[in-house]
Coordinates of C-alpha atoms in Angstrom, one line a residue:
M1 CA -22.1 -13.9 -40.5
P2 CA -22.2 -16.7 -37.9
V3 CA -19.5 -16.5 -35.3
P4 CA -17.0 -19.3 -35.8
V5 CA -16.7 -21.8 -33.0
P6 CA -13.2 -21.8 -31.4
R7 CA -11.2 -25.0 -31.6
Q8 CA -10.0 -26.2 -28.3
R9 CA -8.2 -29.3 -27.0
A10 CA -10.7 -31.8 -25.7
I11 CA -10.5 -31.7 -21.9
P12 CA -11.8 -34.6 -19.9
A13 CA -14.8 -33.8 -17.8
V14 CA -13.0 -34.6 -14.6
E15 CA -10.3 -32.1 -15.5
T16 CA -12.8 -29.3 -15.9
G17 CA -14.6 -30.2 -12.7
Q18 CA -17.8 -31.3 -14.5
A19 CA -17.7 -34.9 -13.5
P20 CA -16.1 -36.9 -10.7
A21 CA -13.0 -39.0 -11.3
A22 CA -13.7 -42.7 -11.6
S23 CA -12.9 -44.5 -8.4
P24 CA -13.9 -47.8 -7.0
G25 CA -16.5 -46.8 -4.4
G26 CA -16.3 -43.8 -2.2
T27 CA -19.0 -41.6 -0.7
S28 CA -20.6 -38.7 -2.5
R29 CA -18.7 -36.4 -0.1
E30 CA -15.4 -38.0 -1.0
V31 CA -16.2 -37.7 -4.7
A32 CA -17.1 -34.0 -4.2
L33 CA -13.8 -33.4 -2.3
R34 CA -11.8 -35.1 -5.1
K35 CA -13.7 -33.0 -7.6
R36 CA -12.9 -29.8 -5.8
E37 CA -9.2 -30.7 -5.4
T38 CA -9.0 -31.5 -9.1
V39 CA -10.5 -28.1 -10.0
E40 CA -8.2 -26.3 -7.6
N41 CA -5.1 -28.1 -9.0
T42 CA -6.2 -27.3 -12.6
T43 CA -6.9 -23.7 -11.8
H44 CA -3.9 -22.8 -9.7
N45 CA -1.2 -25.2 -11.0
S46 CA -1.7 -25.9 -14.7
L47 CA -0.8 -23.4 -17.4
T48 CA -3.3 -22.4 -20.1
L49 CA -2.2 -21.1 -23.6
L50 CA -4.4 -19.0 -25.9
L51 CA -3.3 -19.5 -29.5
I52 CA -4.5 -16.7 -31.8
E53 CA -4.0 -17.7 -35.5
D54 CA -6.3 -17.8 -38.6
D55 CA -4.8 -20.8 -40.4
P56 CA -7.6 -23.4 -40.6
G57 CA -5.0 -26.1 -39.9
G58 CA -2.9 -24.0 -37.6
S59 CA -3.7 -25.9 -34.4
A60 CA -1.8 -28.8 -35.7
M61 CA 1.4 -26.7 -35.5
V62 CA 1.2 -26.6 -31.7
P63 CA 2.7 -29.8 -30.4
E64 CA 2.0 -31.5 -27.1
L65 CA 3.0 -29.1 -24.3
H66 CA 4.0 -29.7 -20.7
D67 CA 4.9 -27.5 -17.8
S68 CA 8.0 -27.9 -15.6
A69 CA 6.2 -30.5 -13.5
G70 CA 5.2 -32.5 -16.5
R71 CA 1.5 -31.5 -16.4
P72 CA -0.1 -30.8 -19.8
I73 CA -0.4 -27.2 -20.8
R74 CA -4.0 -26.6 -21.9
V75 CA -4.4 -24.9 -25.3
R76 CA -7.3 -22.8 -26.5
T77 CA -7.4 -21.6 -30.1
A78 CA -9.0 -18.4 -31.5
R79 CA -9.1 -17.7 -35.2
N80 CA -9.6 -13.9 -34.8
L81 CA -9.6 -11.2 -32.2
T82 CA -13.3 -11.5 -31.5
E83 CA -12.9 -15.1 -30.4
A84 CA -9.7 -14.2 -28.6
E85 CA -11.5 -11.5 -26.4
R86 CA -14.2 -14.1 -25.5
L87 CA -11.7 -16.8 -24.6
L88 CA -9.3 -14.4 -22.7
T89 CA -10.5 -15.5 -19.2
D90 CA -8.5 -15.1 -16.0
D91 CA -7.2 -18.7 -16.2
V92 CA -5.2 -17.9 -19.3
H93 CA -1.5 -17.5 -18.5
C94 CA 0.1 -16.9 -21.9
I95 CA -1.0 -15.8 -25.4
L96 CA 0.8 -17.1 -28.6
L97 CA 0.0 -14.6 -31.3
D98 CA 0.7 -15.2 -35.0
L99 CA 1.9 -11.9 -36.3
A100 CA 0.6 -12.8 -39.7
L101 CA -3.0 -12.6 -38.4
A102 CA -5.0 -10.2 -40.5
A103 CA -6.1 -7.0 -38.8
P104 CA -9.8 -6.5 -38.6
G105 CA -11.4 -3.4 -40.1
R106 CA -11.5 -1.5 -36.8
I107 CA -7.7 -1.7 -36.5
A108 CA -5.5 0.4 -38.7
D109 CA -3.5 -1.8 -41.1
D110 CA -0.7 0.6 -41.8
D111 CA 1.1 -0.8 -38.7
E112 CA 2.4 -4.3 -39.2
L113 CA 2.2 -4.8 -35.4
A114 CA -1.2 -3.3 -35.0
V115 CA -2.7 -6.6 -34.0
L116 CA 0.0 -7.2 -31.4
R117 CA -0.6 -3.7 -30.0
H118 CA -4.3 -4.4 -29.7
V119 CA -3.7 -7.8 -27.9
L120 CA -1.4 -6.0 -25.5
E121 CA -4.1 -3.5 -24.8
I122 CA -6.9 -6.0 -24.1
A123 CA -4.5 -8.4 -22.2
P124 CA -2.2 -6.1 -20.1
R125 CA -1.8 -8.8 -17.4
H126 CA -1.0 -11.7 -19.7
A127 CA 2.3 -12.9 -21.1
V128 CA 2.5 -12.7 -24.9
L129 CA 4.7 -14.7 -27.3
A130 CA 4.9 -13.5 -30.9
L131 CA 5.0 -16.0 -33.7
T132 CA 6.7 -15.1 -37.0
A133 CA 8.4 -16.6 -40.0
S134 CA 12.0 -17.7 -39.7
G135 CA 13.2 -15.1 -42.1
D136 CA 11.5 -12.2 -40.2
A137 CA 13.6 -12.0 -37.1
E138 CA 13.6 -8.2 -37.2
R139 CA 9.8 -8.2 -36.9
G140 CA 10.0 -10.5 -34.0
A141 CA 12.6 -8.3 -32.2
E142 CA 10.3 -5.3 -32.8
A143 CA 7.4 -7.2 -31.3
V144 CA 9.5 -7.7 -28.1
R145 CA 10.3 -3.9 -28.1
V146 CA 6.6 -3.2 -28.4
G147 CA 5.8 -5.4 -25.4
A148 CA 5.8 -9.1 -26.1
Q149 CA 7.8 -11.3 -23.8
D150 CA 9.6 -13.2 -26.6
Y151 CA 9.2 -14.3 -30.2
L152 CA 9.4 -17.7 -31.9
F153 CA 9.8 -18.9 -35.5
R154 CA 6.7 -20.6 -36.8
D155 CA 8.6 -23.3 -38.7
E156 CA 11.0 -24.2 -35.9
L157 CA 8.4 -25.0 -33.1
D158 CA 8.7 -28.2 -31.1
G159 CA 7.1 -29.1 -27.9
R160 CA 10.1 -28.7 -25.7
L161 CA 11.0 -25.3 -27.1
L162 CA 7.5 -23.9 -26.9
S163 CA 6.9 -25.3 -23.4
R164 CA 10.0 -23.6 -22.2
A165 CA 9.2 -20.4 -23.9
I166 CA 5.7 -20.3 -22.4
R167 CA 7.1 -20.9 -18.9
Y168 CA 9.7 -18.2 -19.4
A169 CA 7.2 -15.7 -20.7
V170 CA 4.8 -16.3 -17.8
E171 CA 7.6 -15.9 -15.2
R172 CA 9.0 -12.8 -17.0
K173 CA 5.6 -11.2 -17.1
R174 CA 5.1 -11.9 -13.4
S175 CA 8.5 -10.4 -12.7
D176 CA 7.8 -7.3 -14.9
T177 CA 4.4 -6.9 -13.2
A178 CA 5.9 -7.1 -9.7
E179 CA 8.7 -4.7 -10.6
R180 CA 6.2 -2.2 -12.1
R181 CA 4.0 -2.4 -9.0
L182 CA 7.0 -1.9 -6.8
A183 CA 8.0 1.2 -8.9
E184 CA 4.5 2.5 -8.7
G185 CA 4.4 1.9 -5.0
R186 CA 7.6 3.8 -4.6
L187 CA 6.3 6.7 -6.7
R188 CA 3.1 6.9 -4.7
A189 CA 5.1 6.8 -1.5
Q190 CA 7.3 9.7 -2.7
E191 CA 4.2 11.7 -3.8
N192 CA 2.6 11.0 -0.4
R193 CA 5.7 12.2 1.4
R194 CA 5.9 15.4 -0.7
L195 CA 2.2 15.9 0.0
E196 CA 2.5 15.3 3.7
R197 CA 5.6 17.5 4.0
G198 CA 3.7 20.3 2.2
L199 CA 0.8 20.0 4.7
L200 CA 3.0 20.5 7.7
P201 CA 2.6 24.1 9.0
T202 CA 5.0 27.0 8.4
P203 CA 4.7 29.3 11.5
L204 CA 3.8 32.9 10.8
L205 CA 5.9 34.8 13.5
E206 CA 7.4 37.6 11.5
G207 CA 7.9 40.6 13.8
S208 CA 7.8 38.5 17.0
S209 CA 10.7 38.2 19.5
L210 CA 9.5 34.7 20.5
R211 CA 11.5 31.7 19.5
F212 CA 9.7 28.7 18.1
A213 CA 10.6 25.0 17.9
A214 CA 8.6 21.9 17.1
R215 CA 8.9 18.2 16.9
Y216 CA 6.6 15.8 15.1
R217 CA 6.5 12.0 15.0
P218 CA 3.5 10.2 13.5
G219 CA 2.5 6.9 14.8
R220 CA 1.8 5.3 11.4
S221 CA 4.8 3.4 10.0
R222 CA 6.7 5.3 7.3
A223 CA 4.2 8.2 7.5
L224 CA 5.1 11.9 7.8
L225 CA 1.7 13.1 9.0
G226 CA -0.6 11.8 11.6
G227 CA -3.8 12.9 13.4
D228 CA -1.9 15.4 15.5
F229 CA -1.6 19.0 14.3
Y230 CA -0.2 22.3 15.5
D231 CA 0.3 25.9 14.3
V232 CA 1.5 29.3 15.4
V233 CA 0.6 32.7 13.9
R234 CA 1.1 36.3 14.9
T235 CA -1.8 38.7 14.2
A236 CA -1.6 42.4 13.2
D237 CA -2.0 43.6 16.8
G238 CA 1.1 41.7 17.9
T239 CA -0.6 38.8 19.6
V240 CA 1.0 35.4 19.1
H241 CA -1.5 32.5 18.8
A242 CA -0.4 28.9 19.3
M243 CA -2.5 25.8 18.9
I244 CA -2.0 22.0 19.2
G245 CA -4.6 19.3 18.7
D246 CA -5.2 15.6 18.3
V247 CA -7.8 13.8 16.2
C248 CA -8.8 10.4 17.6
G249 CA -7.3 7.7 15.5
H250 CA -4.1 7.3 13.5
G251 CA -5.0 6.7 9.8
P252 CA -4.9 8.9 6.7
D253 CA -8.5 10.1 7.3
E254 CA -7.6 11.4 10.7
A255 CA -4.5 13.1 9.3
A256 CA -6.6 14.8 6.6
L257 CA -9.1 16.0 9.2
G258 CA -6.2 17.3 11.4
V259 CA -5.0 19.3 8.4
E260 CA -8.4 20.7 7.8
L261 CA -8.8 21.8 11.4
R262 CA -5.4 23.4 11.4
I263 CA -6.1 25.4 8.3
A264 CA -9.5 26.4 9.6
W265 CA -7.9 27.5 12.9
R266 CA -5.4 29.7 11.1
A267 CA -8.0 31.3 8.9
L268 CA -10.3 32.0 11.9
T269 CA -7.5 33.3 14.0
L270 CA -6.3 35.7 11.3
A271 CA -9.9 36.8 10.9
G272 CA -10.0 37.9 14.6
L273 CA -11.7 35.0 16.3
C274 CA -10.4 33.8 19.7
G275 CA -11.4 31.6 22.6
D276 CA -14.9 30.2 22.8
A277 CA -16.1 31.7 19.5
L278 CA -13.1 30.1 17.6
L279 CA -13.5 26.7 19.2
G280 CA -17.3 26.7 18.6
T281 CA -16.7 27.3 14.9
L282 CA -14.0 24.6 14.7
Q283 CA -16.4 22.2 16.2
K284 CA -18.8 22.9 13.4
V285 CA -16.0 22.3 10.9
L286 CA -15.2 19.0 12.5
E287 CA -18.9 17.9 12.6
H288 CA -19.2 18.6 8.9
E289 CA -15.9 17.1 7.8
R290 CA -15.6 14.0 9.9
A291 CA -16.4 10.6 8.4
D292 CA -18.1 9.2 11.5
D293 CA -20.1 10.8 14.3
E294 CA -17.9 9.2 16.9
I295 CA -14.7 11.0 15.8
F296 CA -13.6 13.9 18.0
A297 CA -10.5 16.1 18.5
T298 CA -8.8 17.6 21.5
L299 CA -7.4 21.0 21.3
C300 CA -5.3 23.5 23.2
T301 CA -5.1 27.2 22.2
V302 CA -2.9 29.9 23.7
D303 CA -2.9 33.6 22.8
I304 CA 0.1 35.5 24.1
A305 CA -0.3 39.2 24.6
P306 CA 2.0 41.6 22.6
D307 CA 4.0 42.4 25.7
G308 CA 4.7 38.6 26.2
R309 CA 3.9 38.6 29.9
R310 CA 0.4 37.1 29.9
A311 CA -1.7 34.7 27.9
G312 CA -5.1 33.4 27.4
L313 CA -5.6 29.6 27.6
C314 CA -8.5 27.4 26.2
L315 CA -8.5 23.6 26.6
A316 CA -10.9 21.3 24.8
G317 CA -10.2 17.9 26.4
H318 CA -6.5 18.4 25.9
P319 CA -3.6 18.2 28.3
S320 CA -2.5 21.5 29.8
P321 CA 0.7 23.1 28.6
L322 CA 3.9 23.1 30.6
L323 CA 5.4 26.4 31.7
A324 CA 9.1 26.8 32.7
R325 CA 10.6 29.9 34.2
P326 CA 14.1 30.7 35.5
G327 CA 14.5 29.9 39.2
R328 CA 11.2 28.0 39.4
P329 CA 10.4 24.4 38.8
A330 CA 8.6 23.6 35.5
Q331 CA 4.9 23.1 36.1
L332 CA 1.6 22.6 34.3
L333 CA -0.7 25.5 33.7
P334 CA -4.2 25.3 35.4
Y335 CA -6.7 23.0 33.7
D336 CA -9.6 23.3 36.1
N337 CA -11.8 24.9 33.4
N338 CA -11.0 22.3 30.7
G339 CA -13.9 22.1 28.3
P340 CA -15.0 19.0 26.3
A341 CA -13.2 17.7 23.2
L342 CA -14.5 19.1 19.9
G343 CA -17.3 17.0 18.5
L344 CA -18.6 15.5 21.7
L345 CA -21.2 17.9 23.0
P346 CA -23.3 20.1 20.8
G347 CA -23.4 23.7 22.0
A348 CA -20.5 23.2 24.4
R349 CA -18.6 26.1 25.8
W350 CA -14.8 26.6 26.3
P351 CA -13.9 29.2 28.9
R352 CA -10.7 31.2 28.4
M353 CA -8.3 31.4 31.4
E354 CA -5.9 34.3 32.0
V355 CA -2.3 33.1 32.7
K356 CA 0.6 35.2 33.9
L357 CA 3.8 34.2 32.2
G358 CA 6.4 36.7 33.4
A359 CA 9.4 38.3 31.7
E360 CA 11.3 35.1 30.7
W361 CA 9.7 31.8 30.1
S362 CA 9.4 28.6 28.0
L363 CA 5.9 27.3 27.1
M364 CA 5.6 23.7 25.8
L365 CA 2.4 22.4 24.2
Y366 CA 2.2 18.7 23.4
T367 CA -0.2 15.9 22.5
D368 CA -1.0 12.9 24.6
G369 CA 1.4 10.7 22.6
L370 CA 4.2 12.2 24.7
I371 CA 2.7 11.1 28.0
E372 CA 1.0 7.8 27.2
G373 CA 4.1 5.8 26.3
R374 CA 4.9 2.9 28.6
I375 CA 7.7 2.8 31.1
G376 CA 9.6 -0.5 30.6
Q377 CA 7.8 -3.8 30.2
G378 CA 4.9 -3.1 32.6
R379 CA 1.7 -1.3 32.1
E380 CA 2.7 1.9 33.8
R381 CA 2.7 4.9 31.6
L382 CA 4.8 8.0 31.8
G383 CA 1.9 10.4 32.5
Q384 CA 2.0 14.1 33.0
D385 CA 3.8 13.9 36.3
G386 CA 6.6 11.8 34.7
M387 CA 6.8 14.2 31.8
V388 CA 7.1 17.2 34.1
E389 CA 9.9 15.6 36.1
M390 CA 11.7 14.6 32.8
V391 CA 11.5 18.1 31.4
R392 CA 12.7 19.6 34.7
R393 CA 15.8 17.4 34.6
Q394 CA 16.5 18.2 31.0
L395 CA 16.2 21.9 31.6
S396 CA 18.6 21.6 34.5
E397 CA 21.0 20.0 32.1
G398 CA 20.9 23.1 30.0
L399 CA 18.8 21.8 27.1
R400 CA 16.7 24.4 25.3
G401 CA 14.7 24.8 22.1
E402 CA 15.1 22.0 19.5
A403 CA 17.6 20.2 21.6
L404 CA 15.1 20.0 24.5
L405 CA 12.2 18.7 22.3
R406 CA 14.5 16.2 20.6
A407 CA 15.7 14.9 24.0
A408 CA 12.2 14.7 25.4
V409 CA 10.8 12.7 22.4
N410 CA 13.8 10.4 22.3
E411 CA 13.7 9.6 26.0
V412 CA 10.0 8.9 25.9
R413 CA 10.6 6.5 23.0
D414 CA 13.4 4.8 24.9
L415 CA 11.3 4.4 28.0
N416 CA 8.6 2.8 25.9
G417 CA 11.1 0.3 24.7
G418 CA 10.7 1.2 21.0
E419 CA 8.7 3.3 18.7
L420 CA 5.5 4.9 20.1
T421 CA 2.2 3.7 18.7
D422 CA 0.5 7.1 19.0
D423 CA 1.3 10.3 17.2
V424 CA 3.5 12.8 19.0
A425 CA 3.5 16.5 18.4
V426 CA 5.4 19.0 20.7
L427 CA 6.0 22.7 20.2
L428 CA 7.9 25.2 22.3
L429 CA 7.7 29.0 22.5
D430 CA 10.5 30.8 24.4
R431 CA 10.8 34.4 25.5
G432 CA 14.1 35.7 26.7
V433 CA 15.0 39.0 28.4

């Protein structure tokens, strides 16, 4: 059977952009500009209605239509769903569907709104008006419950009523779409927050006398997780292992890589690896998982002996930890043997340094977000020396544990004059007498 040709209101060639508007004179460039402006105005400003009805004389029931600015509303007519799917282009704003349209064989006919459901399925972004008989208001109301924006009575149509209904349906569809996208965005944000919160570490310190505190502030707006990562575990021999690291960059890819490195570090540590062997294996993990060969990560690892008086320190391009002990000023641990960041040099080595801690101490590990914030409006940054002086003062004021970390991060942010652009992670291990 030949496919019927859809009936459509005759549109002047100039309106469709197929011919220039008649004008007295003017260069070809001016004509082309007028043609482009006409097409843009037609595409972006005028409304287009797709009428789906199978009455051979049905197009006559649609009167002359105008939008709120008085511009004609273009009308396309499809006599069946096959034509409708072909005419349902992106410039269609609203569909006027006759609910009396016969359902094709591929659609179950036991549902009187099966055709409407099909139209809603193939046109999820379009406004839909249902057309029904004046004595069938219940069917029209059910059409709205199914998903149509409104319903109209076939024998009560006039140009003003239909034009207003089309504008209302289009705006309501836009509002519904915006509301749905907002709800979906909120749901995704909630899911992301739950995911990020679940990816933050839970320290494994059962059986240890050390006290643990941590502070985390990602640089990405409204994020919970950034490219910084940390972890603390106690192995079966009583050794406490602590780690903090920083993947270059601040996006979700860097955050995911940081989580992978943290989990790999925990698994390798619990398996008995330490020092150079552990860092070398982590570098292989990074090289395999990173999205770009230029991505690297800095890392600081500390393994504290079971007696709590000494530790081993490995640095991979990372700032050295800060050690505070009673009666002595807080100071940075040695960083002369600082090795390269992970991912920079194939076959690199990371020497392990022995450090004496003493009987009572606090050890603070941090990422460079804590020291790279600016001081005031100038270009001067806090730096490690400024951080050491700040922590010394806060310790002298009696701050310890969570209170110390909270005060340190807040003061760095205040000195910066607002939120820090880089991720900040700080962890603190304390040993008392």
